Coordinates of C-alpha atoms in Angstrom, one line a residue:
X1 CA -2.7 -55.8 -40.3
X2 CA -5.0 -58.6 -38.9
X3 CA -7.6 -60.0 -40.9
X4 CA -10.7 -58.8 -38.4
X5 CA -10.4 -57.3 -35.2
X6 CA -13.4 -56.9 -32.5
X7 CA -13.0 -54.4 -29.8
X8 CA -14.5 -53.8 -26.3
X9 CA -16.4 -57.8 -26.4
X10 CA -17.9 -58.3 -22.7
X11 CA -16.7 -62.4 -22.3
X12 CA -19.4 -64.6 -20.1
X13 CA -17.4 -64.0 -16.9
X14 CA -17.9 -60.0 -17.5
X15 CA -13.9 -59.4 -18.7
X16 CA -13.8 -57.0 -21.7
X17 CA -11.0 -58.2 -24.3
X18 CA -10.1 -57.3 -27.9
X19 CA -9.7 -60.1 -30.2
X20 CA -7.4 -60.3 -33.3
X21 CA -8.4 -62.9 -36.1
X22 CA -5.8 -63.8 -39.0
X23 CA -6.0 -66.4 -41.4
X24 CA -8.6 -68.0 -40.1
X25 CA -7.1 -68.6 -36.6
X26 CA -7.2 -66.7 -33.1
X27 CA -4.4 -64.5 -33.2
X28 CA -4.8 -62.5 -29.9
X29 CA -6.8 -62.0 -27.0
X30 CA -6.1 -59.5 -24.8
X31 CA -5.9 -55.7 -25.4
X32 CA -4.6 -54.6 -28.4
X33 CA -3.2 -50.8 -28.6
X34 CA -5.2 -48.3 -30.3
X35 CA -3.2 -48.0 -33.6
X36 CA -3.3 -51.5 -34.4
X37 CA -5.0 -52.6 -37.7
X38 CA -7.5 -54.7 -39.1
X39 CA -9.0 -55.2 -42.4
X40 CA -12.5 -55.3 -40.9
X41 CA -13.0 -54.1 -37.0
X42 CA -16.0 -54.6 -35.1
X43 CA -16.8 -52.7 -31.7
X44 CA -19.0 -53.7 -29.5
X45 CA -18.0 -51.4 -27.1
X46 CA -18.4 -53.2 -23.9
X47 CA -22.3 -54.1 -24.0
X48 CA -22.3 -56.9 -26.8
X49 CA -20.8 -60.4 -25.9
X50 CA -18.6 -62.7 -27.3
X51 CA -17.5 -66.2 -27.2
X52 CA -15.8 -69.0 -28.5
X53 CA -18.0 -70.3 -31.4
X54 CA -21.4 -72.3 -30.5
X55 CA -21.7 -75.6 -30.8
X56 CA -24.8 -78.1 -31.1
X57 CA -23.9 -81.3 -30.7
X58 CA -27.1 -82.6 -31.6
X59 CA -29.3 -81.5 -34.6
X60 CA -31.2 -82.9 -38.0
X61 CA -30.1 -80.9 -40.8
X62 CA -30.0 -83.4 -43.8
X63 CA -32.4 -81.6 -45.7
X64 CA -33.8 -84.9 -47.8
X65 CA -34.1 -87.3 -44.4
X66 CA -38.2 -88.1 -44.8
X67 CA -38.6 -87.3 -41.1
X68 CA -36.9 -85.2 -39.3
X69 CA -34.8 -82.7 -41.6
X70 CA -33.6 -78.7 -42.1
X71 CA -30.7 -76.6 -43.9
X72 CA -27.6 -77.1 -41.9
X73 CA -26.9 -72.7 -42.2
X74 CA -30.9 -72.4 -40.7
X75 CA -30.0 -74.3 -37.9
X76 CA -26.4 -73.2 -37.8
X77 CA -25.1 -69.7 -38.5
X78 CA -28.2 -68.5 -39.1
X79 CA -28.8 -68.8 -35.1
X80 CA -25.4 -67.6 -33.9
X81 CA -24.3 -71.5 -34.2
X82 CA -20.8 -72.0 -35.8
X83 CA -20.6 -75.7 -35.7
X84 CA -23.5 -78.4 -35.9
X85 CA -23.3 -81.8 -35.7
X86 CA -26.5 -84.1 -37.1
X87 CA -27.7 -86.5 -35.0
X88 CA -27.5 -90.1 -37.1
X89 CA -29.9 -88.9 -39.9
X90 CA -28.2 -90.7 -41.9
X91 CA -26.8 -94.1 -42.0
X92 CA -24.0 -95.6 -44.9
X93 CA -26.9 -95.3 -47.8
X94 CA -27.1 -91.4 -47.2
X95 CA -24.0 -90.3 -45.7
X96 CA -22.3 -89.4 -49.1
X97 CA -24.8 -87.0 -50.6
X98 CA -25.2 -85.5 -47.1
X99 CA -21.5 -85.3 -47.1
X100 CA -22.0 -83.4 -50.4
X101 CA -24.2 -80.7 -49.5
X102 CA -22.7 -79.5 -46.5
X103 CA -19.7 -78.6 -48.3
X104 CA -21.5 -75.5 -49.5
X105 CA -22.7 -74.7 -46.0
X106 CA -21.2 -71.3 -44.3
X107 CA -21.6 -74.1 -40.7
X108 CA -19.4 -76.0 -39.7
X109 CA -21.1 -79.3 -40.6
X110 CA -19.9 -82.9 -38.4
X111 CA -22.0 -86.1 -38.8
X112 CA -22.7 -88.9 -36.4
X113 CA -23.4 -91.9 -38.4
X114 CA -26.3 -93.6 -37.9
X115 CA -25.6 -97.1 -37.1
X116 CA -28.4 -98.4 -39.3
X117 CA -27.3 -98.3 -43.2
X118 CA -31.2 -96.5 -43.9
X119 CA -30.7 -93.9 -40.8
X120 CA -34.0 -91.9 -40.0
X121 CA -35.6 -92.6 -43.0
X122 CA -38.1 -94.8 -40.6
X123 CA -38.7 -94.4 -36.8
X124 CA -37.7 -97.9 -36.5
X125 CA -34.3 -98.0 -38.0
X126 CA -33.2 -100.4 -35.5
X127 CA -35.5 -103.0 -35.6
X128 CA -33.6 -104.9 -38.2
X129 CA -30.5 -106.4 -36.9
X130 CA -29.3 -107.0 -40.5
X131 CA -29.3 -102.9 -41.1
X132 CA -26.4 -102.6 -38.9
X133 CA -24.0 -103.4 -41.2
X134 CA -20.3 -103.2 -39.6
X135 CA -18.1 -103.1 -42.2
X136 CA -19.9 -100.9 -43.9
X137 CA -20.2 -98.4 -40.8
X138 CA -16.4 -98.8 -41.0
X139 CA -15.8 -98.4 -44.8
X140 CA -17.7 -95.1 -44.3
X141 CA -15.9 -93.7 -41.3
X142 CA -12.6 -94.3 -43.4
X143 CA -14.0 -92.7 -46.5
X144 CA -15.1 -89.5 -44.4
X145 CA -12.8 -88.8 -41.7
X146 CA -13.1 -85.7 -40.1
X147 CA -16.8 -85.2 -40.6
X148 CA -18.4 -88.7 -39.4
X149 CA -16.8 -87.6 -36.0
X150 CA -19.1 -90.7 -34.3
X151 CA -21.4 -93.3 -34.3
X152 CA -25.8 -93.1 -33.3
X153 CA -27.9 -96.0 -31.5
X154 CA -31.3 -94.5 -30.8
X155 CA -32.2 -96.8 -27.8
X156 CA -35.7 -96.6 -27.1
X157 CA -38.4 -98.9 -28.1
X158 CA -40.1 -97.4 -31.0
X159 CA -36.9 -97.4 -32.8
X160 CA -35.6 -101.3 -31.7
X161 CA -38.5 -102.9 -31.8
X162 CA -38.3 -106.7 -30.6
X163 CA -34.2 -106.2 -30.2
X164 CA -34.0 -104.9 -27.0
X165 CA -30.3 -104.1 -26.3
X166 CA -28.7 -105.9 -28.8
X167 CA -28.3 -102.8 -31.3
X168 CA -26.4 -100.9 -28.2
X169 CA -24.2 -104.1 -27.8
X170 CA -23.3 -104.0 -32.2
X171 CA -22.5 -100.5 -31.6
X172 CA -20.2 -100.9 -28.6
X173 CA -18.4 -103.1 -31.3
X174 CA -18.2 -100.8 -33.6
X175 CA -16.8 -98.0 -31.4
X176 CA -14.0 -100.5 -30.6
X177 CA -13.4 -101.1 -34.2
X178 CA -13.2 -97.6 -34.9
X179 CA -10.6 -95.9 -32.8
X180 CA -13.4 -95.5 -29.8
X181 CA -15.2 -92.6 -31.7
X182 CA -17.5 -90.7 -29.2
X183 CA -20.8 -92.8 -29.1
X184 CA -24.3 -90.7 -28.4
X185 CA -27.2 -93.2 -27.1
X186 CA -30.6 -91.7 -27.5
X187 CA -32.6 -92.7 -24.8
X188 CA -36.4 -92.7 -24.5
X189 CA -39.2 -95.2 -23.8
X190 CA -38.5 -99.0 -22.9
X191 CA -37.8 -101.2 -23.1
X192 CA -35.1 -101.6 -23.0
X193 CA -34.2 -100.3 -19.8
X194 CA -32.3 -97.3 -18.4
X195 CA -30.3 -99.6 -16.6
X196 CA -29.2 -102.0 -19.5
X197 CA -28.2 -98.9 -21.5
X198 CA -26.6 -97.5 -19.1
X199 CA -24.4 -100.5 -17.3
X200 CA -22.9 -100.9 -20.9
X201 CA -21.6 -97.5 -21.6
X202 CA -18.1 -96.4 -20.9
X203 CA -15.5 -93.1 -20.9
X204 CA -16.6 -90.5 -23.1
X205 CA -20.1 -92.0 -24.2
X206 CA -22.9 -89.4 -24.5
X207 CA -26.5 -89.7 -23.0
X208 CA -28.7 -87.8 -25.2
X209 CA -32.1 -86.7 -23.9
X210 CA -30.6 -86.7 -20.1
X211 CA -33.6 -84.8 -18.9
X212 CA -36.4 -86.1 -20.6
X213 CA -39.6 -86.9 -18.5
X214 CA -40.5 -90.5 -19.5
X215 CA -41.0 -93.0 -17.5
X216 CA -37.3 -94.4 -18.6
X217 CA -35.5 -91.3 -16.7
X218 CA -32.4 -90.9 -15.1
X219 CA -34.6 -90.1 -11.8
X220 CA -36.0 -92.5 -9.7
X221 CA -40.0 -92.0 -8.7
X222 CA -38.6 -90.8 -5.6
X223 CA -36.3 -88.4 -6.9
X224 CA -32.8 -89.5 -6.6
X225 CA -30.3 -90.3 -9.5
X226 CA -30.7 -94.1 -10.4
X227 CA -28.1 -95.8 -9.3
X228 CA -26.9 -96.9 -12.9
X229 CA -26.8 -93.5 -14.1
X230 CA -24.3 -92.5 -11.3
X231 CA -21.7 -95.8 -11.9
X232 CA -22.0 -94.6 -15.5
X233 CA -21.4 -90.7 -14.6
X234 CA -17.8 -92.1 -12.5
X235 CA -16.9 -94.3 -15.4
X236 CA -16.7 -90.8 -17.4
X237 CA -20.0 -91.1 -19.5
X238 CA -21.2 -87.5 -20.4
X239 CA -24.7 -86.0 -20.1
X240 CA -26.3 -84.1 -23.2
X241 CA -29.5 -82.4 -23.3
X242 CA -31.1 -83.1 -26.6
X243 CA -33.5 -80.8 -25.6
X244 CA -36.1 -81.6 -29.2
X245 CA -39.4 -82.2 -29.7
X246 CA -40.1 -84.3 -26.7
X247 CA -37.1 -85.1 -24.7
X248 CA -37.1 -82.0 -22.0
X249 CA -38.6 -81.8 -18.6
X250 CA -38.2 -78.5 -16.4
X251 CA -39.2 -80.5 -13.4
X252 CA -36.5 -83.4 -14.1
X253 CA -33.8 -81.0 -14.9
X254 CA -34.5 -78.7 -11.9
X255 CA -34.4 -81.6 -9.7
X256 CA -31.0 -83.6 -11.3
X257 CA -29.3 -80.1 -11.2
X258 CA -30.3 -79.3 -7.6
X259 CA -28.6 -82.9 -6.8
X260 CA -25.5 -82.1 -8.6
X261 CA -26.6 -83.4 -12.3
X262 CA -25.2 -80.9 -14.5
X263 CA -25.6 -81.2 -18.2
X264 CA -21.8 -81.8 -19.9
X265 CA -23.4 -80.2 -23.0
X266 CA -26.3 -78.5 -24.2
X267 CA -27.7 -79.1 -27.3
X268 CA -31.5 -78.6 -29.1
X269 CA -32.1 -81.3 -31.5
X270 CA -33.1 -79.0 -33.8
X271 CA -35.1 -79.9 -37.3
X272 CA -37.3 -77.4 -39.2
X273 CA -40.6 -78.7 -37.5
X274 CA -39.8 -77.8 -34.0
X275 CA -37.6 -75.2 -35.0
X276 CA -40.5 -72.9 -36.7
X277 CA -43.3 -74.1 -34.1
X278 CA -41.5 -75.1 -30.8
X279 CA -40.7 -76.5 -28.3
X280 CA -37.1 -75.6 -29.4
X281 CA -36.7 -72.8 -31.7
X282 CA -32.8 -72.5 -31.6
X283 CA -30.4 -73.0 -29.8
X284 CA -30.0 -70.6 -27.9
X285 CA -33.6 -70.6 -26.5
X286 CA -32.5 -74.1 -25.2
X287 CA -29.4 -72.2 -23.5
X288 CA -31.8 -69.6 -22.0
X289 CA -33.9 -71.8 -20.5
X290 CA -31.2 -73.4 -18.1
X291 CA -31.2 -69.8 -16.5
X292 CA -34.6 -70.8 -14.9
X293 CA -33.0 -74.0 -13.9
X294 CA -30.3 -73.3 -12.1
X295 CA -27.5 -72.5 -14.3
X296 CA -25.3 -69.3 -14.8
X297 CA -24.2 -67.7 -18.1
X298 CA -20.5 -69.0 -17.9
X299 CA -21.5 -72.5 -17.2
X300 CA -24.3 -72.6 -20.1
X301 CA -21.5 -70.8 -22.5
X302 CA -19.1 -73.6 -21.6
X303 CA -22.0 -75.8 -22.4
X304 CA -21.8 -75.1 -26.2
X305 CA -18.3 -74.3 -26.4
X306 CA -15.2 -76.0 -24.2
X307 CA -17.3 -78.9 -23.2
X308 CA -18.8 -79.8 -26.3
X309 CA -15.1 -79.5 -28.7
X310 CA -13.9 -81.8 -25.6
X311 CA -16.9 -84.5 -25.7
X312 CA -16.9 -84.5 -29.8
X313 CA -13.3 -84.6 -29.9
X314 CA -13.2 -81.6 -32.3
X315 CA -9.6 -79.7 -31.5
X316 CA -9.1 -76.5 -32.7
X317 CA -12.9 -75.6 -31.8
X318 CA -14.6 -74.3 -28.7
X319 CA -11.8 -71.9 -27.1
X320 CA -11.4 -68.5 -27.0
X321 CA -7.3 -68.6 -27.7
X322 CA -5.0 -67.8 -29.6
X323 CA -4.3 -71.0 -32.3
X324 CA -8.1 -71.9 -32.1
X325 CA -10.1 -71.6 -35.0
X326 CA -11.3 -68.1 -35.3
X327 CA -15.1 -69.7 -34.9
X328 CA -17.3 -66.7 -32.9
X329 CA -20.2 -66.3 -31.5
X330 CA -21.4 -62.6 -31.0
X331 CA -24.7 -62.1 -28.7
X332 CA -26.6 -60.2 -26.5
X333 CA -28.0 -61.2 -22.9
X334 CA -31.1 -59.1 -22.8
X335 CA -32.7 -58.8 -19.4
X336 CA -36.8 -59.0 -19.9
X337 CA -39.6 -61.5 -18.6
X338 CA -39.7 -64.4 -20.3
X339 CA -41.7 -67.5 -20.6
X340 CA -40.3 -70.8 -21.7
X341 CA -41.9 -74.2 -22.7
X342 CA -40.5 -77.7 -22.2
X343 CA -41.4 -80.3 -24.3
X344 CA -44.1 -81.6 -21.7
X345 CA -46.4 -78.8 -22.2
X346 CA -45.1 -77.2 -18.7
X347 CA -43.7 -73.5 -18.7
X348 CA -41.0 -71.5 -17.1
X349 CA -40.5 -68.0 -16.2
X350 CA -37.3 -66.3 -16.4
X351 CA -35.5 -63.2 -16.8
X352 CA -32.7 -63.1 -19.2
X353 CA -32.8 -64.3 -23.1
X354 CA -29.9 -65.2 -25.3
X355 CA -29.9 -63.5 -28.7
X356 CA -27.2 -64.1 -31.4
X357 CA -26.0 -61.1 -33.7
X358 CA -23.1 -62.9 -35.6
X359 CA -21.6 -66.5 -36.0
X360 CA -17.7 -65.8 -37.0
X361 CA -17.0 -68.8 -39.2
X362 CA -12.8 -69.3 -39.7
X363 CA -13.0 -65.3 -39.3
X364 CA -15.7 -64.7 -41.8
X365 CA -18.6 -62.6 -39.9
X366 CA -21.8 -64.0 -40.9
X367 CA -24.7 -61.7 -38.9
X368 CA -28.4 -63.4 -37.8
X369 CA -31.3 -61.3 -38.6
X370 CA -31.3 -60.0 -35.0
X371 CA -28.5 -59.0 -35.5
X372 CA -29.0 -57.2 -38.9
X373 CA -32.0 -55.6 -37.2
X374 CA -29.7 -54.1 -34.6
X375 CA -28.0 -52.5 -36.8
X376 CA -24.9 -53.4 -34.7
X377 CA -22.3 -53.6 -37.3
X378 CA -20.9 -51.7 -39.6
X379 CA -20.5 -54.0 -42.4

């Protein structure tokens, strides 16, 4: 007798499979004979889709951050999303109360520490040298392993002020202090420039914002991937799209993906703000938009799944196998016209939408309100 068992689940690449959850854990995927037994069975009988849980590597969910801020289950399982991971909100004077609330969270809840001690609690976090306070980075890392899973340096030059690079270079140290946790570099307006930020980032680093349409891009005017930007894509660092407020172009992602440019992971930067009035929404509106871009629905599923477990180094997460962690994501791909905004005021007509019914936390089914509208599940 299995603890949950879903039947008839259409995967990305169109296989049908039956899935068998226990304790928490994948137990079986495959086809399980008729007779067998779960505690809770789902069908979806071949039209509803399933896949290893979502994951957004970038979002704002510390619910008392003065700027940017949400609930970590509105931007999580309440949108189909099984694991979130907030974007350096907070800094070593926050992390332990944020640390605190998200243990009552149904998401999975990861933190990248902000290398300023204050975090966002000002646009210019980084303008002070003397906030980035090393040992203290460190004391918190080894007071909260497993859920500071890396480090934040918002590059652009609102947030540095007069210190140009010099925050990127303290949190290059860090990262070597700190068992080379994955490092995500906001990028945005210079100084400093692409180029600096770029030329010092190494295997497994994250871009954040890759397609953003400032001046600062990872285009040149005429079109072609700046030259730093490719040494750093060979040296292994990792694309993320950070899609947010105002950090996503249609035009520059259509153009980096028809040269090649593919996004290693998807992600919204979600916070209440442009969650209830746009650009963003959820995450999976960010997903559906990479339809009208270029992208198929196995490569934008692997997107939020495979890729990102692999760039946040999060084991147990982001496969559909057995011995994963029994993290779901249950959804429909609804064929309709569709129009989609980027955060540059431009739109996009597509097709196909992503809806969530049901984040599966550790086996637990949790449904979204589409999919409690649906009336999908007998639960």
């Amino acid at each position: 007798m299995y603890d949950l068992i879903i039947r008839h689940a259409r995967l990305a690449d169109d296989r049908l499979v039956d899935v068998a959850v226990q304790d928490g854990k994948i137990a079986v995927v495959g086809q399980l004979a008729a007779q067998t037994q779960g505690t809770r069975q789902l069908d979806l009988g071949g039209r509803y889709r399933l896949s290893a849980g979502w994951i957004d590597a970038h979002v704002h969910c510390y619910p008392s951050s003065p700027i940017y801020h949400d609930e970590p289950d509105s931007v999580g399982t309440c949108c189909g999303v099984t694991t979130v991971v907030d974007a350096g909100s907070t800094g070593t004077d926050d992390v332990d109360s944020f640390y605190a609330l998200t243990r009552s969270a149904k998401t999975n809840v990861f933190a990248f520490l902000n290398i300023s001690r204050i975090g966002l609690l000002r646009q210019n976090e980084l303008a002070e040298m003397a906030d980035i306070d090393k040992q203290g980075v460190q004391r918190a890392i080894e007071q909260h392993r497993g859920f500071i899973i890396g480090i934040k340096a918002r590059m652009s030059s609102s947030v540095v002020g007069q210190n140009g690079i010099k925050p990127l270079v303290r949190a290059k140290e860090i990262q070597q202090e700190n068992n080379q946790l994955p490092l995500m570099v906001h990028i945005g307006n210079n100084p400093p420039d692409l180029d600096e930020i770029a030329d010092l980032l190494t295997r497994g680093d994250i871009i954040t914002h890759c397609y953003n349409g400032k001046p600062n891009r990872i285009l040149t005017p005429a079109g072609t991937l700046r030259e730093s930007i490719q040494r750093a894509l060979k040296r292994g660092v990792l694309l993320d799209v950070g899609h947010g407020t105002a950090s996503f172009s249609f035009e520059v992602a259509r153009q980096a993906i028809a040269l090649g440019i593919l996004p290693h992971t998807i992600s919204s930067d979600i916070y209440c703000r442009n969650r209830l009035s746009g650009p963003v929404h959820s995450l999976a509106t960010v997903m559906s938009k990479f339809f009208t871009v270029g992208l198929t629905l196995p490569q934008v599923i692997d997107c939020v799944t495979v890729n990102a477990a692999s760039a946040l180094q999060l084991t147990g997460k982001g496969q559909l196998q057995p011995g994963f962690d029994a993290d779901l994501t249950i959804f429909d791909l609804r064929q309709a016209p569709q129009v989609f905004a980027d955060a540059e005021g431009q739109s996009a007509k597509g097709e196909q939408l992503l809806v969530p019914l049901a984040a599966v936390v550790a086996g637990e089914v949790l449904l979204t309100d589409e999919g409690k509208a649906a009336h999908v599940f007998d639960l």
